[in-house]
Amino acid sequence: MDIDLTDIYELITTCENFDGSLNESAAVTAIAEKLEISNVSYRVFTDGINIESSVIFTAQSAKLGENYDLSRETSDSRVIIIRIYRFPDAAPLKGDNKVLFSIFQEAVLSGLLVKNLINAFKKVMYTDQMSGISNVNYFKRKLGQLLADSERDSYSVGFMNIKNCRVLNKIFGAEKTDKIIRDYAQETSLCFDENDKELFSRLGGDNFLFMCRTANCESIVNKIKKMTVNLEFDGDIIEYNIEVRIGVVTINHNHTSVPVVIDNASSAYSLTRRSKASDVVFYSENTNTILNNEKEFLEDIKRDLESGKFLVYYQPIVMNSDNLKLIGAEALIRWRRHDQMVNPLSFIPVAEKYNIISKIDLYVLERVCMKLR
């Protein structure tokens, strides 16, 4: 059987685009037949431990004769070894066949090195280093693929935040809090079937994203909204309940881009911070209207604080005796907006959410000091 440069080029190209099998290429099969190769396999070692192995070429009636090994260390300190078997009655390698066999060995090994480099790149690009689960880059990539799929309307996307992480940091410290988040993330990721295009990814900090089949969404949310992790603290193993807030959007025909879907889920999550009734909110057409009204509310708070339109009322404090002697007063903030008094329960949570509550505190303090003077 004659082998020309086109066959060798196809061999090299096939190995560079390695997809798990060399049997698919007619040129590779032809070269292997000429060289009387019966089997090709590889192994990957890290610190002397075999972490991956596979057979990538098998000829018909693959009887194993003499084997030839070739190894090389990768840029990430792994060792890749390929093993090529020839048939038991194969003729000795001489002349052009010996050169062709060397080319075959080098092409296969180079292809595996490229594959390892690509996998290392994907690990860096698509894995969250702290938690070990997929990161936001991978999530956006997979969500983009889902939006191009005909089944997209069967899926939902969630934005999630762990509650009280600041408290965890104060109690356990940053290192143990990271371990809590890592354990929770890895345990939670098991609730999602990536083979069914479901995914759980870390966005950053204590924020996460997920996508799942809408039919599974309720059961998954019920599992992950409160989970227990074990933590070693002061020599004891304690159980800590992780609670989360979740915003969910069901994908529909209007969702044409990844940012829009994530923004909708994030908007639904924002409402959970206002709700005392539920830590889970599903996105609806009214969600953005509510949030836009909230932002308008916020701008009015900022403006009226700067212009001094907030009022300070004084709640008398009296000594509990017969003469009811006035001994002081409690300063209370009040707000007249558009000629109507606004219930503090309406504007205080907004101020807390957008981190301007301290400005209100200082406003009251200043007014009280002015009154005392």
PDB file of C-alpha atoms in Angstrom, residues 38-258:
ATOM      1  CA  SER A  38      -2.470  -3.344  15.848  1.00  0.00           C
ATOM      2  CA  ASN A  39      -3.090  -1.095  18.862  1.00  0.00           C
ATOM      3  CA  VAL A  40      -2.301   2.415  20.133  1.00  0.00           C
ATOM      4  CA  SER A  41      -2.944   3.584  23.692  1.00  0.00           C
ATOM      5  CA  TYR A  42      -1.795   6.338  26.022  1.00  0.00           C
ATOM      6  CA  ARG A  43      -1.439   7.029  29.735  1.00  0.00           C
ATOM      7  CA  VAL A  44      -1.081  10.314  31.634  1.00  0.00           C
ATOM      8  CA  PHE A  45       0.809  10.457  34.937  1.00  0.00           C
ATOM      9  CA  THR A  46       0.954  13.129  37.638  1.00  0.00           C
ATOM     10  CA  ASP A  47       3.510  12.591  40.407  1.00  0.00           C
ATOM     11  CA  GLY A  48       3.782   8.979  39.329  1.00  0.00           C
ATOM     12  CA  ILE A  49       0.030   8.362  39.548  1.00  0.00           C
ATOM     13  CA  ASN A  50      -1.887   7.282  36.433  1.00  0.00           C
ATOM     14  CA  ILE A  51      -4.745   9.794  36.131  1.00  0.00           C
ATOM     15  CA  GLU A  52      -5.912   9.034  32.591  1.00  0.00           C
ATOM     16  CA  SER A  53      -5.577   6.206  30.079  1.00  0.00           C
ATOM     17  CA  SER A  54      -7.296   5.151  26.886  1.00  0.00           C
ATOM     18  CA  VAL A  55      -6.986   3.025  23.743  1.00  0.00           C
ATOM     19  CA  ILE A  56      -7.153   5.355  20.739  1.00  0.00           C
ATOM     20  CA  PHE A  57      -6.596   2.951  17.821  1.00  0.00           C
ATOM     21  CA  THR A  58      -7.410  -0.718  17.322  1.00  0.00           C
ATOM     22  CA  ALA A  59      -6.968  -2.657  14.089  1.00  0.00           C
ATOM     23  CA  GLN A  60      -9.184  -5.570  13.111  1.00  0.00           C
ATOM     24  CA  SER A  61      -8.018  -8.823  14.680  1.00  0.00           C
ATOM     25  CA  ALA A  62      -5.738  -6.755  16.902  1.00  0.00           C
ATOM     26  CA  LYS A  63      -3.247  -9.278  18.198  1.00  0.00           C
ATOM     27  CA  LEU A  64      -0.524  -7.699  20.302  1.00  0.00           C
ATOM     28  CA  GLY A  65       3.092  -8.276  19.403  1.00  0.00           C
ATOM     29  CA  GLU A  66       6.116  -6.088  20.122  1.00  0.00           C
ATOM     30  CA  ASN A  67       5.360  -2.758  21.776  1.00  0.00           C
ATOM     31  CA  TYR A  68       7.073   0.619  21.389  1.00  0.00           C
ATOM     32  CA  ASP A  69       6.797   3.348  24.065  1.00  0.00           C
ATOM     33  CA  LEU A  70       7.407   7.057  23.694  1.00  0.00           C
ATOM     34  CA  SER A  71       7.020   9.563  26.535  1.00  0.00           C
ATOM     35  CA  ARG A  72       7.238  13.304  27.091  1.00  0.00           C
ATOM     36  CA  GLU A  73       6.758  15.689  30.017  1.00  0.00           C
ATOM     37  CA  THR A  74       4.127  18.390  29.564  1.00  0.00           C
ATOM     38  CA  SER A  75       4.316  22.073  30.504  1.00  0.00           C
ATOM     39  CA  ASP A  76       2.185  21.363  33.609  1.00  0.00           C
ATOM     40  CA  SER A  77       4.563  18.661  34.913  1.00  0.00           C
ATOM     41  CA  ARG A  78       2.572  15.683  33.681  1.00  0.00           C
ATOM     42  CA  VAL A  79       4.084  12.764  31.785  1.00  0.00           C
ATOM     43  CA  ILE A  80       2.308  11.361  28.722  1.00  0.00           C
ATOM     44  CA  ILE A  81       3.310   7.901  27.495  1.00  0.00           C
ATOM     45  CA  ILE A  82       2.052   6.376  24.266  1.00  0.00           C
ATOM     46  CA  ARG A  83       2.338   2.655  23.617  1.00  0.00           C
ATOM     47  CA  ILE A  84       2.146   1.270  20.079  1.00  0.00           C
ATOM     48  CA  TYR A  85       1.761  -2.477  19.473  1.00  0.00           C
ATOM     49  CA  ARG A  86       2.551  -4.129  16.172  1.00  0.00           C
ATOM     50  CA  PHE A  87       1.229  -7.509  15.078  1.00  0.00           C
ATOM     51  CA  PRO A  88       3.149 -10.570  16.347  1.00  0.00           C
ATOM     52  CA  ASP A  89       4.323 -11.481  12.838  1.00  0.00           C
ATOM     53  CA  ALA A  90       5.106  -7.900  11.725  1.00  0.00           C
ATOM     54  CA  ALA A  91       8.215  -7.424   9.596  1.00  0.00           C
ATOM     55  CA  PRO A  92      11.117  -5.472  11.177  1.00  0.00           C
ATOM     56  CA  LEU A  93      10.972  -1.716  10.656  1.00  0.00           C
ATOM     57  CA  LYS A  94      13.492  -0.644   8.034  1.00  0.00           C
ATOM     58  CA  GLY A  95      14.135   2.231   5.657  1.00  0.00           C
ATOM     59  CA  ASP A  96      11.111   4.367   4.807  1.00  0.00           C
ATOM     60  CA  ASN A  97       8.853   2.331   7.128  1.00  0.00           C
ATOM     61  CA  LYS A  98      11.122   3.103  10.076  1.00  0.00           C
ATOM     62  CA  VAL A  99      10.958   6.840   9.260  1.00  0.00           C
ATOM     63  CA  LEU A 100       7.179   6.646   8.796  1.00  0.00           C
ATOM     64  CA  PHE A 101       6.814   4.856  12.134  1.00  0.00           C
ATOM     65  CA  SER A 102       8.762   7.663  13.869  1.00  0.00           C
ATOM     66  CA  ILE A 103       6.489  10.217  12.219  1.00  0.00           C
ATOM     67  CA  PHE A 104       3.454   8.236  13.405  1.00  0.00           C
ATOM     68  CA  GLN A 105       4.768   8.151  16.989  1.00  0.00           C
ATOM     69  CA  GLU A 106       5.578  11.863  17.061  1.00  0.00           C
ATOM     70  CA  ALA A 107       2.239  12.850  15.484  1.00  0.00           C
ATOM     71  CA  VAL A 108       0.230  10.860  18.049  1.00  0.00           C
ATOM     72  CA  LEU A 109       2.273  12.141  20.996  1.00  0.00           C
ATOM     73  CA  SER A 110       2.109  15.746  19.736  1.00  0.00           C
ATOM     74  CA  GLY A 111      -1.662  15.454  19.380  1.00  0.00           C
ATOM     75  CA  LEU A 112      -1.951  14.268  22.982  1.00  0.00           C
ATOM     76  CA  LEU A 113       0.257  17.128  24.161  1.00  0.00           C
ATOM     77  CA  VAL A 114      -2.021  19.596  22.361  1.00  0.00           C
ATOM     78  CA  LYS A 115      -5.063  17.909  23.931  1.00  0.00           C
ATOM     79  CA  ASN A 116      -3.487  18.208  27.390  1.00  0.00           C
ATOM     80  CA  LEU A 117      -2.665  21.883  26.771  1.00  0.00           C
ATOM     81  CA  ILE A 118      -6.254  22.585  25.689  1.00  0.00           C
ATOM     82  CA  ASN A 119      -7.608  20.821  28.786  1.00  0.00           C
ATOM     83  CA  ALA A 120      -5.233  22.818  30.999  1.00  0.00           C
ATOM     84  CA  PHE A 121      -6.399  26.017  29.297  1.00  0.00           C
ATOM     85  CA  LYS A 122     -10.049  25.068  29.828  1.00  0.00           C
ATOM     86  CA  LYS A 123      -9.356  24.333  33.492  1.00  0.00           C
ATOM     87  CA  VAL A 124      -7.857  27.772  33.990  1.00  0.00           C
ATOM     88  CA  MET A 125     -10.495  29.554  31.910  1.00  0.00           C
ATOM     89  CA  TYR A 126     -13.579  27.644  33.012  1.00  0.00           C
ATOM     90  CA  THR A 127     -12.904  26.473  36.584  1.00  0.00           C
ATOM     91  CA  ASP A 128     -13.347  28.564  39.705  1.00  0.00           C
ATOM     92  CA  GLN A 129     -10.090  28.108  41.584  1.00  0.00           C
ATOM     93  CA  MET A 130     -11.537  28.640  45.072  1.00  0.00           C
ATOM     94  CA  SER A 131     -14.522  26.287  44.882  1.00  0.00           C
ATOM     95  CA  GLY A 132     -13.398  23.845  42.187  1.00  0.00           C
ATOM     96  CA  ILE A 133     -16.704  24.114  40.279  1.00  0.00           C
ATOM     97  CA  SER A 134     -17.229  25.851  36.938  1.00  0.00           C
ATOM     98  CA  ASN A 135     -16.891  29.633  36.791  1.00  0.00           C
ATOM     99  CA  VAL A 136     -18.937  32.407  35.189  1.00  0.00           C
ATOM    100  CA  ASN A 137     -17.010  32.148  31.875  1.00  0.00           C
ATOM    101  CA  TYR A 138     -18.066  28.518  31.489  1.00  0.00           C
ATOM    102  CA  PHE A 139     -21.624  29.329  32.561  1.00  0.00           C
ATOM    103  CA  LYS A 140     -21.986  32.081  29.958  1.00  0.00           C
ATOM    104  CA  ARG A 141     -20.548  29.794  27.280  1.00  0.00           C
ATOM    105  CA  LYS A 142     -22.983  26.986  28.093  1.00  0.00           C
ATOM    106  CA  LEU A 143     -25.930  29.377  28.443  1.00  0.00           C
ATOM    107  CA  GLY A 144     -25.112  30.840  25.034  1.00  0.00           C
ATOM    108  CA  GLN A 145     -25.178  27.330  23.554  1.00  0.00           C
ATOM    109  CA  LEU A 146     -28.492  26.645  25.293  1.00  0.00           C
ATOM    110  CA  LEU A 147     -30.081  29.824  23.898  1.00  0.00           C
ATOM    111  CA  ALA A 148     -29.230  28.583  20.401  1.00  0.00           C
ATOM    112  CA  ASP A 149     -30.863  25.221  21.140  1.00  0.00           C
ATOM    113  CA  SER A 150     -34.436  24.340  20.213  1.00  0.00           C
ATOM    114  CA  GLU A 151     -35.049  23.127  23.787  1.00  0.00           C
ATOM    115  CA  ARG A 152     -34.205  26.495  25.386  1.00  0.00           C
ATOM    116  CA  ASP A 153     -37.793  27.175  26.483  1.00  0.00           C
ATOM    117  CA  SER A 154     -37.603  24.099  28.723  1.00  0.00           C
ATOM    118  CA  TYR A 155     -34.939  25.638  30.988  1.00  0.00           C
ATOM    119  CA  SER A 156     -34.705  28.155  33.820  1.00  0.00           C
ATOM    120  CA  VAL A 157     -31.767  30.216  35.092  1.00  0.00           C
ATOM    121  CA  GLY A 158     -31.139  31.268  38.679  1.00  0.00           C
ATOM    122  CA  PHE A 159     -29.047  33.906  40.454  1.00  0.00           C
ATOM    123  CA  MET A 160     -28.184  32.933  44.027  1.00  0.00           C
ATOM    124  CA  ASN A 161     -26.491  34.484  47.065  1.00  0.00           C
ATOM    125  CA  ILE A 162     -25.495  32.912  50.394  1.00  0.00           C
ATOM    126  CA  LYS A 163     -27.051  34.778  53.310  1.00  0.00           C
ATOM    127  CA  ASN A 164     -25.010  36.253  56.151  1.00  0.00           C
ATOM    128  CA  CYS A 165     -21.538  35.628  54.716  1.00  0.00           C
ATOM    129  CA  ARG A 166     -20.241  38.662  56.594  1.00  0.00           C
ATOM    130  CA  VAL A 167     -21.375  37.044  59.826  1.00  0.00           C
ATOM    131  CA  LEU A 168     -19.584  33.825  58.836  1.00  0.00           C
ATOM    132  CA  ASN A 169     -16.372  35.780  58.262  1.00  0.00           C
ATOM    133  CA  LYS A 170     -16.637  37.388  61.683  1.00  0.00           C
ATOM    134  CA  ILE A 171     -17.357  34.091  63.469  1.00  0.00           C
ATOM    135  CA  PHE A 172     -15.062  31.669  61.641  1.00  0.00           C
ATOM    136  CA  GLY A 173     -12.583  33.873  59.772  1.00  0.00           C
ATOM    137  CA  ALA A 174     -11.977  34.165  56.016  1.00  0.00           C
ATOM    138  CA  GLU A 175     -10.195  30.824  55.550  1.00  0.00           C
ATOM    139  CA  LYS A 176     -12.900  28.689  57.178  1.00  0.00           C
ATOM    140  CA  THR A 177     -15.623  30.728  55.476  1.00  0.00           C
ATOM    141  CA  ASP A 178     -14.013  29.960  52.103  1.00  0.00           C
ATOM    142  CA  LYS A 179     -14.075  26.267  53.051  1.00  0.00           C
ATOM    143  CA  ILE A 180     -17.774  26.529  53.946  1.00  0.00           C
ATOM    144  CA  ILE A 181     -18.500  28.133  50.562  1.00  0.00           C
ATOM    145  CA  ARG A 182     -16.354  25.523  48.779  1.00  0.00           C
ATOM    146  CA  ASP A 183     -18.067  22.581  50.514  1.00  0.00           C
ATOM    147  CA  TYR A 184     -21.486  24.073  49.852  1.00  0.00           C
ATOM    148  CA  ALA A 185     -20.648  24.728  46.177  1.00  0.00           C
ATOM    149  CA  GLN A 186     -19.379  21.208  45.560  1.00  0.00           C
ATOM    150  CA  GLU A 187     -22.328  19.613  47.366  1.00  0.00           C
ATOM    151  CA  THR A 188     -24.825  21.807  45.529  1.00  0.00           C
ATOM    152  CA  SER A 189     -23.278  21.121  42.114  1.00  0.00           C
ATOM    153  CA  LEU A 190     -24.248  17.451  42.550  1.00  0.00           C
ATOM    154  CA  CYS A 191     -27.922  18.485  42.307  1.00  0.00           C
ATOM    155  CA  PHE A 192     -27.437  19.423  38.644  1.00  0.00           C
ATOM    156  CA  ASP A 193     -27.067  17.015  35.714  1.00  0.00           C
ATOM    157  CA  GLU A 194     -24.577  18.540  33.263  1.00  0.00           C
ATOM    158  CA  ASN A 195     -25.310  15.763  30.781  1.00  0.00           C
ATOM    159  CA  ASP A 196     -28.828  17.221  30.663  1.00  0.00           C
ATOM    160  CA  LYS A 197     -27.432  20.758  30.133  1.00  0.00           C
ATOM    161  CA  GLU A 198     -27.871  21.632  33.800  1.00  0.00           C
ATOM    162  CA  LEU A 199     -25.094  23.583  35.480  1.00  0.00           C
ATOM    163  CA  PHE A 200     -24.105  25.224  38.763  1.00  0.00           C
ATOM    164  CA  SER A 201     -21.335  27.859  38.643  1.00  0.00           C
ATOM    165  CA  ARG A 202     -19.716  30.364  40.963  1.00  0.00           C
ATOM    166  CA  LEU A 203     -20.080  33.974  39.882  1.00  0.00           C
ATOM    167  CA  GLY A 204     -17.700  35.264  42.559  1.00  0.00           C
ATOM    168  CA  GLY A 205     -17.691  35.925  46.290  1.00  0.00           C
ATOM    169  CA  ASP A 206     -20.832  34.309  47.716  1.00  0.00           C
ATOM    170  CA  ASN A 207     -22.812  34.604  44.456  1.00  0.00           C
ATOM    171  CA  PHE A 208     -23.707  31.705  42.150  1.00  0.00           C
ATOM    172  CA  LEU A 209     -25.544  31.043  38.887  1.00  0.00           C
ATOM    173  CA  PHE A 210     -27.400  27.930  37.809  1.00  0.00           C
ATOM    174  CA  MET A 211     -29.456  26.623  34.935  1.00  0.00           C
ATOM    175  CA  CYS A 212     -31.704  23.600  35.008  1.00  0.00           C
ATOM    176  CA  ARG A 213     -34.727  22.095  33.364  1.00  0.00           C
ATOM    177  CA  THR A 214     -37.815  24.036  34.422  1.00  0.00           C
ATOM    178  CA  ALA A 215     -39.494  20.743  35.299  1.00  0.00           C
ATOM    179  CA  ASN A 216     -36.716  20.114  37.856  1.00  0.00           C
ATOM    180  CA  CYS A 217     -36.409  23.693  39.091  1.00  0.00           C
ATOM    181  CA  GLU A 218     -38.758  23.561  42.075  1.00  0.00           C
ATOM    182  CA  SER A 219     -37.243  20.391  43.528  1.00  0.00           C
ATOM    183  CA  ILE A 220     -33.689  21.681  42.986  1.00  0.00           C
ATOM    184  CA  VAL A 221     -34.478  25.046  44.597  1.00  0.00           C
ATOM    185  CA  ASN A 222     -35.999  23.277  47.599  1.00  0.00           C
ATOM    186  CA  LYS A 223     -32.792  21.248  47.990  1.00  0.00           C
ATOM    187  CA  ILE A 224     -30.296  24.077  47.673  1.00  0.00           C
ATOM    188  CA  LYS A 225     -32.054  26.903  49.500  1.00  0.00           C
ATOM    189  CA  LYS A 226     -31.055  25.347  52.813  1.00  0.00           C
ATOM    190  CA  MET A 227     -28.215  22.840  53.064  1.00  0.00           C
ATOM    191  CA  THR A 228     -25.995  21.646  55.914  1.00  0.00           C
ATOM    192  CA  VAL A 229     -22.203  21.561  55.801  1.00  0.00           C
ATOM    193  CA  ASN A 230     -19.856  20.114  58.404  1.00  0.00           C
ATOM    194  CA  LEU A 231     -17.159  22.395  59.785  1.00  0.00           C
ATOM    195  CA  GLU A 232     -14.255  21.783  62.128  1.00  0.00           C
ATOM    196  CA  PHE A 233     -14.079  24.612  64.641  1.00  0.00           C
ATOM    197  CA  ASP A 234     -12.051  24.723  67.871  1.00  0.00           C
ATOM    198  CA  GLY A 235     -11.506  20.971  67.695  1.00  0.00           C
ATOM    199  CA  ASP A 236     -15.203  20.147  67.271  1.00  0.00           C
ATOM    200  CA  ILE A 237     -17.199  19.156  64.200  1.00  0.00           C
ATOM    201  CA  ILE A 238     -20.245  21.380  63.937  1.00  0.00           C
ATOM    202  CA  GLU A 239     -23.104  21.456  61.461  1.00  0.00           C
ATOM    203  CA  TYR A 240     -23.848  24.796  59.858  1.00  0.00           C
ATOM    204  CA  ASN A 241     -27.013  25.500  57.873  1.00  0.00           C
ATOM    205  CA  ILE A 242     -26.385  27.459  54.678  1.00  0.00           C
ATOM    206  CA  GLU A 243     -29.381  29.527  53.617  1.00  0.00           C
ATOM    207  CA  VAL A 244     -29.602  31.393  50.321  1.00  0.00           C
ATOM    208  CA  ARG A 245     -31.664  33.903  48.407  1.00  0.00           C
ATOM    209  CA  ILE A 246     -32.566  32.903  44.837  1.00  0.00           C
ATOM    210  CA  GLY A 247     -33.952  34.749  41.835  1.00  0.00           C
ATOM    211  CA  VAL A 248     -35.177  32.578  38.945  1.00  0.00           C
ATOM    212  CA  VAL A 249     -36.190  33.368  35.368  1.00  0.00           C
ATOM    213  CA  THR A 250     -37.824  30.906  32.985  1.00  0.00           C
ATOM    214  CA  ILE A 251     -36.275  31.201  29.528  1.00  0.00           C
ATOM    215  CA  ASN A 252     -38.673  32.129  26.711  1.00  0.00           C
ATOM    216  CA  HIS A 253     -38.548  33.302  23.100  1.00  0.00           C
ATOM    217  CA  ASN A 254     -37.754  36.875  24.199  1.00  0.00           C
ATOM    218  CA  HIS A 255     -34.439  35.798  25.707  1.00  0.00           C
ATOM    219  CA  THR A 256     -31.981  36.209  22.858  1.00  0.00           C
ATOM    220  CA  SER A 257     -28.784  37.025  24.747  1.00  0.00           C
ATOM    221  CA  VAL A 258     -26.888  35.773  27.779  1.00  0.00           C
TER     222      VAL A 258
END
